[in-house]
Amino acid sequence: MNNLKINGILSVNGMKFHDIEGGFGQGKKAMLVKDIADIHDRKASKINELINNNRGRFKDVIDIIDLRNTDFEILLKDSGIYTQNAINASCNIYLLSERGYAKLLKIMDDDLAWQKYDELVDGYF
């Protein structure tokens, strides 16, 4: 967890999201559910619900990390990604690896999800 870092905002094919590295291995890219929700035009709460309903399919530290109640919350707040109120109201603050994102897409299973996945794999992961 200590090797997580935020490299700023990245734009891939018009999609803007936080460029997060680490957590799943040195130099490995990761994405916050908050950004995934924005990219897929869904609410973060709905994405979290999909994950929580299928939580047994996601392997901790391989597919997913819950950043809630970790030191990384401070960096998320200090970087302006989350407000303190948003952190306090969240049950989970999920970070997904490429593998975790692929599993989420299988659950979402719509044309937009697969289109965005292709764009992100080619331009980010």
C-alpha positions as CSV (number, residue, x, y, z in Angstrom):
1,M,0.0,0.0,0.0
2,N,2.9,2.4,0.7
3,N,4.0,2.3,-2.9
4,L,0.7,3.9,-4.2
5,K,1.2,7.2,-5.9
6,I,-1.0,9.6,-7.9
7,N,0.8,10.9,-11.0
8,G,-1.9,13.6,-11.8
9,I,-4.7,13.6,-14.4
10,L,-4.4,11.5,-17.5
11,S,-6.4,11.8,-20.7
12,V,-6.9,8.8,-23.0
13,N,-9.3,9.2,-26.0
14,G,-11.1,12.1,-24.2
15,M,-11.5,10.2,-20.9
16,K,-9.9,12.0,-18.0
17,F,-9.0,10.1,-14.8
18,H,-6.4,10.0,-12.1
19,D,-3.2,8.2,-13.1
20,I,-2.5,5.9,-10.1
21,E,0.4,3.6,-9.9
22,G,1.3,0.8,-7.5
23,G,-0.6,-1.2,-5.0
24,F,-0.7,-4.2,-7.3
25,G,3.0,-4.3,-8.0
26,Q,5.7,-1.8,-8.9
27,G,4.7,0.3,-11.9
28,K,1.3,-1.4,-12.2
29,K,-1.5,1.0,-13.2
30,A,-4.7,1.2,-11.1
31,M,-8.1,3.0,-11.3
32,L,-10.4,4.3,-8.7
33,V,-14.1,3.3,-8.9
34,K,-14.8,7.1,-8.8
35,D,-13.0,7.5,-12.1
36,I,-14.4,4.3,-13.6
37,A,-17.9,5.5,-12.8
38,D,-17.2,8.8,-14.6
39,I,-15.8,7.1,-17.6
40,H,-18.8,4.7,-17.9
41,D,-21.4,7.5,-17.1
42,R,-22.6,5.7,-13.9
43,K,-22.8,6.6,-10.3
44,A,-19.9,5.4,-8.1
45,S,-22.4,4.0,-5.7
46,K,-23.8,1.7,-8.4
47,I,-20.3,0.5,-9.4
48,N,-19.6,-0.2,-5.7
49,E,-22.9,-2.1,-5.5
50,L,-21.9,-4.2,-8.4
51,I,-18.6,-5.0,-6.8
52,N,-20.0,-5.6,-3.4
53,N,-22.7,-8.0,-4.9
54,N,-19.8,-9.9,-6.5
55,R,-17.1,-9.3,-3.9
56,G,-16.2,-13.0,-3.8
57,R,-15.0,-12.9,-7.4
58,F,-12.4,-10.1,-6.7
59,K,-9.2,-11.2,-5.1
60,D,-7.7,-8.7,-2.5
61,V,-4.5,-7.1,-3.6
62,I,-4.6,-8.8,-7.0
63,D,-7.9,-7.4,-8.4
64,I,-9.0,-4.9,-5.7
65,I,-7.9,-2.8,-2.7
66,D,-10.3,-1.0,-0.4
67,L,-8.6,2.2,0.5
68,R,-11.2,3.1,3.1
69,N,-9.5,3.6,6.6
70,T,-6.0,3.6,5.1
71,D,-3.3,6.2,5.0
72,F,-4.0,6.7,1.3
73,E,-7.3,8.4,2.2
74,I,-5.2,11.4,3.3
75,L,-3.5,11.6,-0.1
76,L,-6.9,11.3,-1.9
77,K,-8.2,14.2,0.2
78,D,-5.0,16.3,-0.2
79,S,-5.1,15.7,-3.9
80,G,-8.7,17.0,-4.1
81,I,-10.0,13.6,-5.4
82,Y,-12.3,13.2,-2.4
83,T,-13.5,15.6,0.1
84,Q,-13.4,14.7,3.8
85,N,-17.3,14.5,3.8
86,A,-17.2,12.1,0.8
87,I,-14.6,9.9,2.6
88,N,-16.7,9.9,5.7
89,A,-19.8,8.9,3.8
90,S,-18.1,6.1,1.9
91,C,-18.3,2.5,3.0
92,N,-15.7,1.6,0.4
93,I,-13.1,3.4,-1.7
94,Y,-12.1,0.8,-4.2
95,L,-9.0,0.8,-6.3
96,L,-8.9,-1.8,-9.2
97,S,-6.1,-3.3,-11.1
98,E,-6.4,-4.0,-14.8
99,R,-7.5,-7.5,-13.9
100,G,-10.1,-6.2,-11.4
101,Y,-11.3,-3.7,-14.0
102,A,-11.8,-6.6,-16.5
103,K,-13.8,-8.5,-13.9
104,L,-16.0,-5.5,-13.3
105,L,-16.6,-5.2,-17.0
106,K,-17.8,-8.8,-17.1
107,I,-20.4,-7.8,-14.5
108,M,-21.4,-4.6,-16.3
109,D,-21.5,-6.4,-19.7
110,D,-22.8,-3.6,-22.0
111,D,-21.4,-2.3,-25.2
112,L,-20.1,0.9,-23.7
113,A,-18.2,-1.1,-21.0
114,W,-16.4,-3.1,-23.7
115,Q,-15.7,-0.1,-25.8
116,K,-14.1,1.8,-22.9
117,Y,-12.2,-1.3,-21.9
118,D,-10.5,-1.5,-25.3
119,E,-9.6,2.2,-25.2
120,L,-8.2,2.0,-21.7
121,V,-6.2,-1.2,-22.3
122,D,-4.7,0.4,-25.4
123,G,-4.0,3.8,-23.9
124,Y,-3.5,3.3,-20.1
125,F,-2.9,-0.3,-18.9
